Short mmCIF file of N, CA and C in Angstrom, two decimals:
data_model
loop_
_atom_site.label_atom_id
_atom_site.label_comp_id
_atom_site.label_asym_id
_atom_site.label_seq_id
_atom_site.Cartn_x
_atom_site.Cartn_y
_atom_site.Cartn_z
N MET W 1 1.30 -1.42 0.24
CA MET W 1 0.31 -0.76 -0.50
C MET W 1 1.18 1.25 -0.17
N SER W 2 1.87 1.09 1.13
CA SER W 2 2.97 2.90 0.69
C SER W 2 3.08 2.24 -0.02
N HIS W 3 3.36 1.62 -1.24
CA HIS W 3 3.93 1.49 -3.05
C HIS W 3 2.61 2.66 -3.20
N ASN W 4 1.63 2.35 -3.81
CA ASN W 4 0.97 2.91 -4.08
C ASN W 4 0.65 4.46 -4.05
N ILE W 5 0.81 5.41 -2.95
CA ILE W 5 0.93 5.91 -1.72
C ILE W 5 2.77 6.99 -2.41
N LEU W 6 3.39 6.13 -2.61
CA LEU W 6 4.40 7.02 -3.74
C LEU W 6 4.27 7.27 -4.93
N ARG W 7 3.62 6.68 -5.46
CA ARG W 7 3.52 6.70 -7.18
C ARG W 7 2.04 7.71 -7.26
N VAL W 8 1.47 8.12 -6.62
CA VAL W 8 0.93 8.95 -6.79
C VAL W 8 1.29 10.41 -6.42
N VAL W 9 2.34 10.00 -4.88
CA VAL W 9 3.09 10.88 -4.65
C VAL W 9 4.25 11.85 -5.79
N ASN W 10 5.08 10.33 -6.20
CA ASN W 10 4.89 10.88 -7.80
C ASN W 10 4.78 11.22 -8.75
N ALA W 11 3.23 11.58 -8.64
CA ALA W 11 1.91 11.71 -10.11
C ALA W 11 2.42 13.24 -9.73
N VAL W 12 2.11 13.44 -8.88
CA VAL W 12 1.88 14.87 -7.96
C VAL W 12 2.82 16.13 -8.34
N ALA W 13 3.89 15.27 -8.90
CA ALA W 13 4.99 15.86 -8.77
C ALA W 13 5.66 16.34 -10.25
N LEU W 14 5.15 15.28 -10.66
CA LEU W 14 5.36 14.98 -12.45
C LEU W 14 4.86 15.78 -12.84
N LEU W 15 3.72 15.53 -12.41
CA LEU W 15 2.40 16.80 -12.63
C LEU W 15 2.73 18.55 -13.03
N ALA W 16 3.66 18.37 -11.61
CA ALA W 16 3.61 19.95 -10.81
C ALA W 16 5.36 20.61 -11.61
N ALA W 17 5.74 19.42 -12.15
CA ALA W 17 6.38 19.71 -12.89
C ALA W 17 6.81 20.29 -14.63
N ALA W 18 5.69 18.86 -14.71
CA ALA W 18 5.64 19.75 -16.19
C ALA W 18 4.28 21.06 -16.13
N CYS W 19 3.61 20.85 -15.21
CA CYS W 19 3.36 22.27 -15.63
C CYS W 19 3.59 23.63 -14.91
N ASN W 20 5.18 23.00 -15.38
CA ASN W 20 6.51 24.78 -14.21
C ASN W 20 5.78 25.56 -12.53
N ALA W 21 5.17 24.52 -12.55
CA ALA W 21 4.63 24.19 -10.69
C ALA W 21 3.90 25.36 -10.97
N GLU W 22 2.97 25.52 -12.06
CA GLU W 22 1.81 26.22 -11.81
C GLU W 22 1.02 25.29 -11.21
N PRO W 23 0.13 25.39 -10.35
CA PRO W 23 -1.20 24.60 -9.61
C PRO W 23 -1.75 25.39 -10.87
N LEU W 24 -3.04 23.40 -11.33
CA LEU W 24 -4.07 23.01 -11.85
C LEU W 24 -4.82 23.60 -11.83
N SER W 25 -5.58 24.59 -12.90
CA SER W 25 -6.76 25.10 -12.65
C SER W 25 -7.80 24.67 -13.22
N VAL W 26 -9.01 25.05 -12.80
CA VAL W 26 -10.49 24.38 -13.42
C VAL W 26 -10.69 25.57 -14.78
N ASP W 27 -10.85 24.95 -16.26
CA ASP W 27 -11.21 25.12 -17.25
C ASP W 27 -11.99 26.01 -17.39
N ARG W 28 -12.37 27.20 -17.62
CA ARG W 28 -13.16 28.78 -17.44
C ARG W 28 -13.52 28.36 -18.57
N CYS W 29 -12.95 27.79 -19.64
CA CYS W 29 -13.21 28.32 -21.35
C CYS W 29 -13.92 27.40 -21.79
N ASN W 30 -14.92 25.94 -20.89
CA ASN W 30 -15.64 25.35 -21.03
C ASN W 30 -16.58 25.66 -20.91
N ILE W 31 -17.15 26.90 -22.71
CA ILE W 31 -18.48 27.71 -22.56
C ILE W 31 -18.74 27.37 -24.11
N ARG W 32 -20.10 28.09 -24.70
CA ARG W 32 -19.89 28.17 -25.85
C ARG W 32 -19.17 29.23 -25.83
N LEU W 33 -18.24 29.60 -27.42
CA LEU W 33 -18.15 30.51 -27.24
C LEU W 33 -18.88 31.30 -28.50
N ALA W 34 -19.40 31.63 -29.34
CA ALA W 34 -20.20 32.73 -29.51
C ALA W 34 -22.84 31.86 -29.70
N VAL W 35 -23.47 32.14 -30.23
CA VAL W 35 -24.77 31.34 -30.21
C VAL W 35 -24.74 32.17 -31.21
N ILE W 36 -25.62 31.35 -32.14
CA ILE W 36 -26.20 31.36 -33.75
C ILE W 36 -27.90 32.26 -33.35
N SER W 37 -27.99 32.81 -34.61
CA SER W 37 -29.46 33.33 -34.47
C SER W 37 -29.85 33.48 -35.87
N PRO W 38 -31.13 32.11 -35.90
CA PRO W 38 -31.99 31.51 -35.40
C PRO W 38 -31.84 30.49 -35.11
N ASP W 39 -31.58 30.05 -33.31
CA ASP W 39 -31.71 28.36 -33.43
C ASP W 39 -32.53 27.44 -32.64
N PRO W 40 -32.62 26.60 -33.53
CA PRO W 40 -32.14 26.20 -34.47
C PRO W 40 -33.33 26.92 -35.73
N ALA W 41 -33.10 27.09 -36.99
CA ALA W 41 -33.87 27.45 -37.69
C ALA W 41 -35.04 26.35 -38.63
N ARG W 42 -35.52 26.54 -39.13
CA ARG W 42 -36.24 26.04 -39.56
C ARG W 42 -37.27 26.71 -40.44
N LEU W 43 -37.17 25.75 -41.87
CA LEU W 43 -37.71 26.63 -43.33
C LEU W 43 -38.21 25.27 -44.28
N GLU W 44 -38.60 25.93 -44.94
CA GLU W 44 -38.99 24.63 -45.82
C GLU W 44 -38.18 24.53 -47.13
N VAL W 45 -37.74 23.43 -47.74
CA VAL W 45 -37.02 23.15 -49.44
C VAL W 45 -37.62 24.82 -50.18
N GLY W 46 -36.41 25.01 -49.97
CA GLY W 46 -36.06 26.50 -51.57
C GLY W 46 -36.07 27.94 -50.88
N GLN W 47 -36.29 27.71 -49.20
CA GLN W 47 -36.04 28.94 -48.37
C GLN W 47 -34.97 29.20 -48.26
N THR W 48 -34.43 30.33 -48.22
CA THR W 48 -32.84 30.86 -47.70
C THR W 48 -33.18 31.89 -46.18
N VAL W 49 -32.33 31.77 -45.36
CA VAL W 49 -32.07 32.19 -44.49
C VAL W 49 -30.54 33.02 -44.24
N THR W 50 -30.41 33.32 -42.92
CA THR W 50 -29.22 33.98 -43.05
C THR W 50 -28.72 33.95 -41.36
N LEU W 51 -27.70 33.16 -41.70
CA LEU W 51 -27.81 33.21 -39.69
C LEU W 51 -26.46 33.94 -39.55
N GLU W 52 -26.88 34.37 -38.39
CA GLU W 52 -25.70 35.71 -37.36
C GLU W 52 -25.54 35.08 -35.84
N ALA W 53 -23.92 35.27 -36.68
CA ALA W 53 -23.31 34.72 -35.10
C ALA W 53 -22.82 35.92 -34.14
N GLN W 54 -23.57 36.00 -32.76
CA GLN W 54 -23.02 36.59 -31.74
C GLN W 54 -21.26 35.35 -30.91
N LEU W 55 -20.37 36.63 -30.58
CA LEU W 55 -19.60 36.05 -29.84
C LEU W 55 -19.91 36.61 -28.58
N THR W 56 -19.73 35.37 -27.77
CA THR W 56 -19.32 35.28 -25.82
C THR W 56 -18.79 35.83 -25.22
N PRO W 57 -19.47 37.39 -24.48
CA PRO W 57 -18.47 38.04 -23.73
C PRO W 57 -17.48 37.48 -23.10
N ALA W 58 -16.44 36.26 -23.16
CA ALA W 58 -15.55 36.25 -22.41
C ALA W 58 -14.30 36.53 -23.78
N PRO W 59 -13.94 37.38 -23.38
CA PRO W 59 -12.35 37.51 -23.96
C PRO W 59 -11.06 36.51 -24.10
N ALA W 60 -10.78 36.12 -22.54
CA ALA W 60 -9.96 35.20 -22.39
C ALA W 60 -9.53 33.82 -23.17
N CYS W 61 -11.06 33.45 -23.54
CA CYS W 61 -11.07 32.57 -23.87
C CYS W 61 -11.31 32.42 -25.46
N LEU W 62 -11.59 33.55 -26.06
CA LEU W 62 -11.48 33.40 -27.50
C LEU W 62 -10.62 33.31 -28.18
N PRO W 63 -10.56 33.51 -29.70
CA PRO W 63 -8.99 32.67 -29.89
C PRO W 63 -8.36 33.99 -30.75
N ALA W 64 -7.53 34.83 -31.08
CA ALA W 64 -6.97 35.60 -31.47
C ALA W 64 -7.60 36.31 -33.13
N ASP W 65 -8.25 35.12 -34.10
CA ASP W 65 -8.88 34.91 -35.00
C ASP W 65 -10.61 35.34 -34.57
N ALA W 66 -11.09 34.79 -33.92
CA ALA W 66 -12.20 35.24 -33.75
C ALA W 66 -12.79 36.49 -33.58
N GLN W 67 -13.41 37.04 -34.61
CA GLN W 67 -13.88 38.53 -35.58
C GLN W 67 -15.13 37.56 -36.51
N SER W 68 -16.22 38.45 -36.52
CA SER W 68 -17.04 38.42 -37.72
C SER W 68 -16.15 38.13 -39.24
N ALA W 69 -14.78 38.79 -39.36
CA ALA W 69 -14.89 38.69 -40.60
C ALA W 69 -13.99 37.40 -40.74
N ASN W 70 -14.12 36.54 -39.58
CA ASN W 70 -12.66 35.21 -39.85
C ASN W 70 -13.99 33.51 -39.67
N PHE W 71 -15.04 34.28 -39.44
CA PHE W 71 -15.92 33.06 -39.41
C PHE W 71 -15.88 32.21 -40.35
N ARG W 72 -16.18 30.94 -40.32
CA ARG W 72 -16.62 29.54 -41.35
C ARG W 72 -16.96 29.56 -40.97
N TRP W 73 -18.85 29.23 -41.85
CA TRP W 73 -19.86 27.88 -41.60
C TRP W 73 -19.56 26.97 -42.47
N THR W 74 -19.70 25.31 -42.42
CA THR W 74 -20.52 24.97 -42.64
C THR W 74 -21.66 23.53 -42.42
N SER W 75 -21.94 23.36 -43.78
CA SER W 75 -23.37 22.10 -42.82
C SER W 75 -22.92 20.21 -42.93
N ASP W 76 -23.52 19.60 -42.33
CA ASP W 76 -22.87 18.67 -42.49
C ASP W 76 -24.02 17.45 -43.43
N HIS W 77 -25.01 18.01 -43.79
CA HIS W 77 -25.51 17.37 -44.44
C HIS W 77 -25.97 18.48 -46.06
N PRO W 78 -24.86 17.77 -47.03
CA PRO W 78 -25.62 19.32 -48.39
C PRO W 78 -26.81 19.28 -48.53
N GLY W 79 -27.09 17.38 -48.64
CA GLY W 79 -28.63 17.42 -49.39
C GLY W 79 -29.65 18.40 -48.54
N VAL W 80 -29.62 18.92 -47.47
CA VAL W 80 -30.49 19.23 -46.71
C VAL W 80 -30.54 20.41 -46.70
N ALA W 81 -29.34 21.14 -46.20
CA ALA W 81 -29.06 22.37 -46.69
C ALA W 81 -27.90 22.93 -46.55
N THR W 82 -27.63 23.78 -47.25
CA THR W 82 -25.78 24.12 -47.70
C THR W 82 -26.46 25.98 -47.35
N ILE W 83 -24.73 25.77 -47.10
CA ILE W 83 -24.21 27.34 -46.62
C ILE W 83 -23.64 27.63 -47.17
N ASP W 84 -23.05 29.42 -47.44
CA ASP W 84 -22.18 29.93 -47.52
C ASP W 84 -20.60 29.92 -47.03
N ALA W 85 -19.95 29.41 -46.96
CA ALA W 85 -18.50 29.25 -45.63
C ALA W 85 -18.94 30.72 -45.25
N LEU W 86 -19.02 32.05 -45.56
CA LEU W 86 -18.86 33.40 -45.27
C LEU W 86 -19.32 34.02 -44.66
N THR W 87 -20.54 33.75 -45.24
CA THR W 87 -22.10 35.36 -45.90
C THR W 87 -23.07 34.56 -44.04
N GLY W 88 -23.37 33.07 -44.17
CA GLY W 88 -24.29 31.86 -43.49
C GLY W 88 -25.02 31.95 -43.60
N ARG W 89 -25.07 32.73 -45.33
CA ARG W 89 -26.51 31.53 -46.16
C ARG W 89 -27.08 30.68 -46.22
N VAL W 90 -27.84 30.38 -45.50
CA VAL W 90 -28.71 28.69 -45.45
C VAL W 90 -29.49 28.55 -46.51
N MET W 91 -29.35 27.31 -47.87
CA MET W 91 -30.45 27.26 -48.82
C MET W 91 -30.61 26.38 -48.95
N ALA W 92 -32.25 25.65 -47.94
CA ALA W 92 -32.49 24.33 -47.67
C ALA W 92 -33.07 23.57 -49.29
N THR W 93 -32.61 22.87 -49.11
CA THR W 93 -32.31 21.67 -49.98
C THR W 93 -32.68 20.68 -50.14
N GLY W 94 -33.44 19.65 -48.94
CA GLY W 94 -34.23 19.10 -48.84
C GLY W 94 -34.34 18.73 -47.27
N ALA W 95 -35.96 18.14 -47.41
CA ALA W 95 -36.36 17.10 -45.47
C ALA W 95 -35.41 16.74 -45.51
N GLY W 96 -34.60 17.07 -43.85
CA GLY W 96 -34.55 16.73 -42.75
C GLY W 96 -33.97 17.27 -41.59
N THR W 97 -33.08 17.45 -40.99
CA THR W 97 -31.73 17.90 -40.12
C THR W 97 -30.47 18.73 -40.76
N ALA W 98 -29.82 19.76 -40.72
CA ALA W 98 -28.53 19.57 -40.62
C ALA W 98 -27.52 20.76 -39.65
N GLN W 99 -26.92 19.62 -39.07
CA GLN W 99 -25.90 20.71 -37.82
C GLN W 99 -25.43 21.59 -38.73
N ILE W 100 -25.50 23.20 -38.35
CA ILE W 100 -23.72 23.67 -38.45
C ILE W 100 -23.20 24.07 -37.77
N THR W 101 -22.13 24.67 -38.14
CA THR W 101 -20.20 24.57 -37.02
C THR W 101 -20.24 25.74 -37.70
N LEU W 102 -19.92 26.48 -36.49
CA LEU W 102 -19.56 27.73 -36.92
C LEU W 102 -17.43 27.45 -36.46
N VAL W 103 -16.54 27.23 -36.51
CA VAL W 103 -14.94 27.84 -36.71
C VAL W 103 -14.23 29.23 -37.07
N THR W 104 -12.83 29.36 -36.42
CA THR W 104 -12.75 30.49 -36.68
C THR W 104 -11.27 30.03 -38.39
N ALA W 105 -11.45 31.33 -38.97
CA ALA W 105 -10.77 30.58 -40.71
C ALA W 105 -9.69 29.82 -40.55
N LYS W 106 -9.35 30.32 -39.21
CA LYS W 106 -7.45 30.27 -39.23
C LYS W 106 -6.97 29.65 -38.21
N THR W 107 -7.45 29.53 -36.71
CA THR W 107 -7.26 28.48 -35.72
C THR W 107 -8.45 27.44 -35.63
N HIS W 108 -8.94 27.82 -36.74
CA HIS W 108 -10.17 26.25 -36.74
C HIS W 108 -11.50 25.99 -35.43
N THR W 109 -10.95 26.63 -34.29
CA THR W 109 -11.45 27.05 -33.44
C THR W 109 -13.25 26.88 -33.55
N LEU W 110 -13.26 25.95 -32.98
CA LEU W 110 -15.18 25.66 -32.79
C LEU W 110 -15.49 27.04 -31.91
N LEU W 111 -16.46 27.48 -32.48
CA LEU W 111 -17.03 28.39 -32.10
C LEU W 111 -18.79 28.10 -31.24
N THR W 112 -19.48 27.13 -32.03
CA THR W 112 -20.48 27.18 -31.49
C THR W 112 -21.34 25.80 -32.77
N GLN W 113 -22.14 25.63 -32.53
CA GLN W 113 -23.31 24.74 -33.58
C GLN W 113 -24.47 24.60 -33.30
N SER W 114 -25.26 24.67 -34.74
CA SER W 114 -26.91 25.01 -34.34
C SER W 114 -27.24 23.94 -35.41
N SER W 115 -28.78 23.73 -35.24
CA SER W 115 -29.20 22.96 -36.35
C SER W 115 -30.57 23.12 -37.28
N VAL W 116 -31.08 23.61 -38.47
CA VAL W 116 -31.42 23.86 -39.43
C VAL W 116 -32.03 22.49 -40.05
N GLN W 117 -33.61 22.84 -39.62
CA GLN W 117 -34.52 21.52 -39.28
C GLN W 117 -35.07 22.23 -41.14
N VAL W 118 -35.36 21.21 -41.99
CA VAL W 118 -36.48 20.99 -43.20
C VAL W 118 -37.01 20.47 -43.89
N ASP W 119 -38.32 21.15 -44.33
CA ASP W 119 -40.08 20.99 -44.39
C ASP W 119 -40.40 19.98 -45.70
N VAL W 120 -41.08 20.39 -45.84
CA VAL W 120 -41.05 20.10 -47.27
C VAL W 120 -41.79 21.20 -47.88
N GLY W 121 -42.71 21.01 -47.38
CA GLY W 121 -43.45 22.27 -47.40
C GLY W 121 -44.71 22.43 -48.49
N GLU W 122 -45.51 23.05 -48.61
CA GLU W 122 -46.68 23.29 -49.32
C GLU W 122 -46.37 22.82 -50.73
N ILE W 123 -45.32 23.82 -51.16
CA ILE W 123 -45.14 24.10 -52.56
C ILE W 123 -44.28 23.07 -52.76
N ALA W 124 -43.60 21.96 -51.75
CA ALA W 124 -43.33 20.67 -52.80
C ALA W 124 -43.27 20.00 -52.88
N ARG W 125 -44.97 20.24 -51.64
CA ARG W 125 -45.26 18.37 -52.08
C ARG W 125 -47.08 18.34 -53.57
N GLY W 126 -47.03 19.35 -53.99
CA GLY W 126 -47.48 19.93 -55.18
C GLY W 126 -48.55 20.44 -54.79
N SER W 127 -48.96 20.89 -54.30
CA SER W 127 -49.80 21.83 -53.91
C SER W 127 -50.34 22.58 -55.22
N SER W 128 -51.83 23.41 -55.28
CA SER W 128 -51.64 23.80 -57.24
C SER W 128 -50.97 24.58 -57.47
N LEU W 129 -50.27 25.31 -56.88
CA LEU W 129 -48.88 25.92 -57.71
C LEU W 129 -48.54 25.69 -57.63
N THR W 130 -48.37 24.38 -58.23
CA THR W 130 -47.80 23.56 -58.73
C THR W 130 -48.23 22.64 -60.15
N ARG W 131 -49.39 22.26 -59.73
CA ARG W 131 -49.79 21.52 -60.68
C ARG W 131 -49.70 22.26 -62.24
N ASN W 132 -50.07 21.25 -63.61
CA ASN W 132 -50.06 21.39 -65.10
C ASN W 132 -51.51 21.39 -64.93
N ALA W 133 -52.09 21.74 -66.46
CA ALA W 133 -53.13 22.04 -66.00
C ALA W 133 -54.05 19.99 -66.70
N ALA W 134 -52.89 19.43 -66.99
CA ALA W 134 -53.50 18.59 -67.22
C ALA W 134 -53.95 17.66 -65.62
N ASP W 135 -53.87 17.79 -64.78
CA ASP W 135 -54.06 17.51 -62.98
C ASP W 135 -55.16 18.70 -62.69
N ARG W 136 -56.20 19.84 -64.04
CA ARG W 136 -56.98 20.11 -62.98
C ARG W 136 -58.73 19.54 -63.50
N PRO W 137 -59.41 19.45 -63.03
CA PRO W 137 -60.16 19.15 -62.91
C PRO W 137 -60.94 19.69 -64.69
N ARG W 138 -61.93 18.35 -65.11
CA ARG W 138 -62.36 18.50 -66.36
C ARG W 138 -63.69 19.84 -65.92
N ARG W 139 -64.28 20.45 -66.89
CA ARG W 139 -65.65 21.26 -65.98
C ARG W 139 -66.88 20.18 -66.51
N ALA W 140 -67.22 19.78 -65.50
CA ALA W 140 -68.83 18.79 -65.75
C ALA W 140 -70.13 19.04 -67.41
N GLY W 141 -69.92 18.21 -68.11
CA GLY W 141 -70.98 18.35 -68.96
C GLY W 141 -70.17 19.31 -70.73
N ILE W 142 -69.62 19.18 -70.35
CA ILE W 142 -68.14 19.48 -71.40
C ILE W 142 -67.58 18.75 -71.19
N PRO W 143 -66.91 17.96 -72.42
CA PRO W 143 -65.47 16.83 -72.29
C PRO W 143 -64.68 17.31 -73.13
N GLY W 144 -63.37 17.33 -72.63
CA GLY W 144 -62.42 17.89 -72.30
C GLY W 144 -62.75 20.00 -72.53
N GLY W 145 -63.20 20.34 -71.84
CA GLY W 145 -63.06 21.62 -71.10
C GLY W 145 -62.93 21.62 -69.98
N ARG W 146 -61.95 22.62 -69.78
CA ARG W 146 -60.64 22.94 -68.51
C ARG W 146 -61.67 24.63 -67.95
N ASP W 147 -61.31 24.02 -66.85
CA ASP W 147 -62.53 25.27 -65.86
C ASP W 147 -61.14 26.72 -66.42
N ASP W 148 -60.28 26.68 -66.58
CA ASP W 148 -58.78 27.08 -67.45
C ASP W 148 -59.04 28.23 -69.12
N ALA W 149 -60.64 27.58 -69.41
CA ALA W 149 -59.60 27.82 -71.20
C ALA W 149 -60.50 29.07 -70.88
N PRO W 150 -60.37 29.86 -71.76
CA PRO W 150 -60.94 31.28 -72.46
C PRO W 150 -62.71 30.86 -72.66
N PRO W 151 -63.74 31.78 -72.88
CA PRO W 151 -65.36 31.73 -73.08
C PRO W 151 -65.25 31.33 -73.50
N GLY W 152 -64.56 32.12 -75.12
CA GLY W 152 -64.95 31.18 -76.58
C GLY W 152 -64.69 30.55 -76.84
N ASN W 153 -63.49 29.25 -76.21
CA ASN W 153 -62.77 28.04 -76.64
C ASN W 153 -62.99 26.72 -76.16
N LYS W 154 -64.14 26.88 -75.23
CA LYS W 154 -64.73 26.00 -74.22
C LYS W 154 -65.15 24.56 -75.40
N GLN W 155 -65.65 23.78 -75.30
CA GLN W 155 -65.53 22.36 -76.37
C GLN W 155 -67.22 22.81 -76.10
N ARG W 156 -67.84 21.98 -76.95
CA ARG W 156 -68.96 21.97 -75.95
C ARG W 156 -70.09 21.37 -77.46
N ARG W 157 -70.97 20.52 -76.97
CA ARG W 157 -71.74 19.51 -77.92
C ARG W 157 -72.35 19.53 -79.05
#
């Protein structure tokens, strides 16, 4: 048992020597370094939104290149949402959820992550806005007649 205590004492001494005899401290920077809005972003296929990031007021924790001009945006699922790396403009490309990551350009320090949720939406589901004339109902009593045909061009019996 005295050997185990001796090992612990030696380990502490090695740690102190490795840290230049500075006392170990709790990592105060285990925080989100930025906040994205909207978070989460909710879109329908074809819609866009520009995400905005605000840095956390913790200058001691931020890398030197943590300035908005040095932000880089990425999407983990371009089939759901693409994002402009420099501007943060998101385009919804398919149904699902994509994780958006914000890092600094030079040091690649992770600042924060957010999500974009994309729904198919009414237009993409085939609402009346996207149907063609062949999908429209025929006029009762007029074979081949269409609701949208001009009055003089409707077929008569």
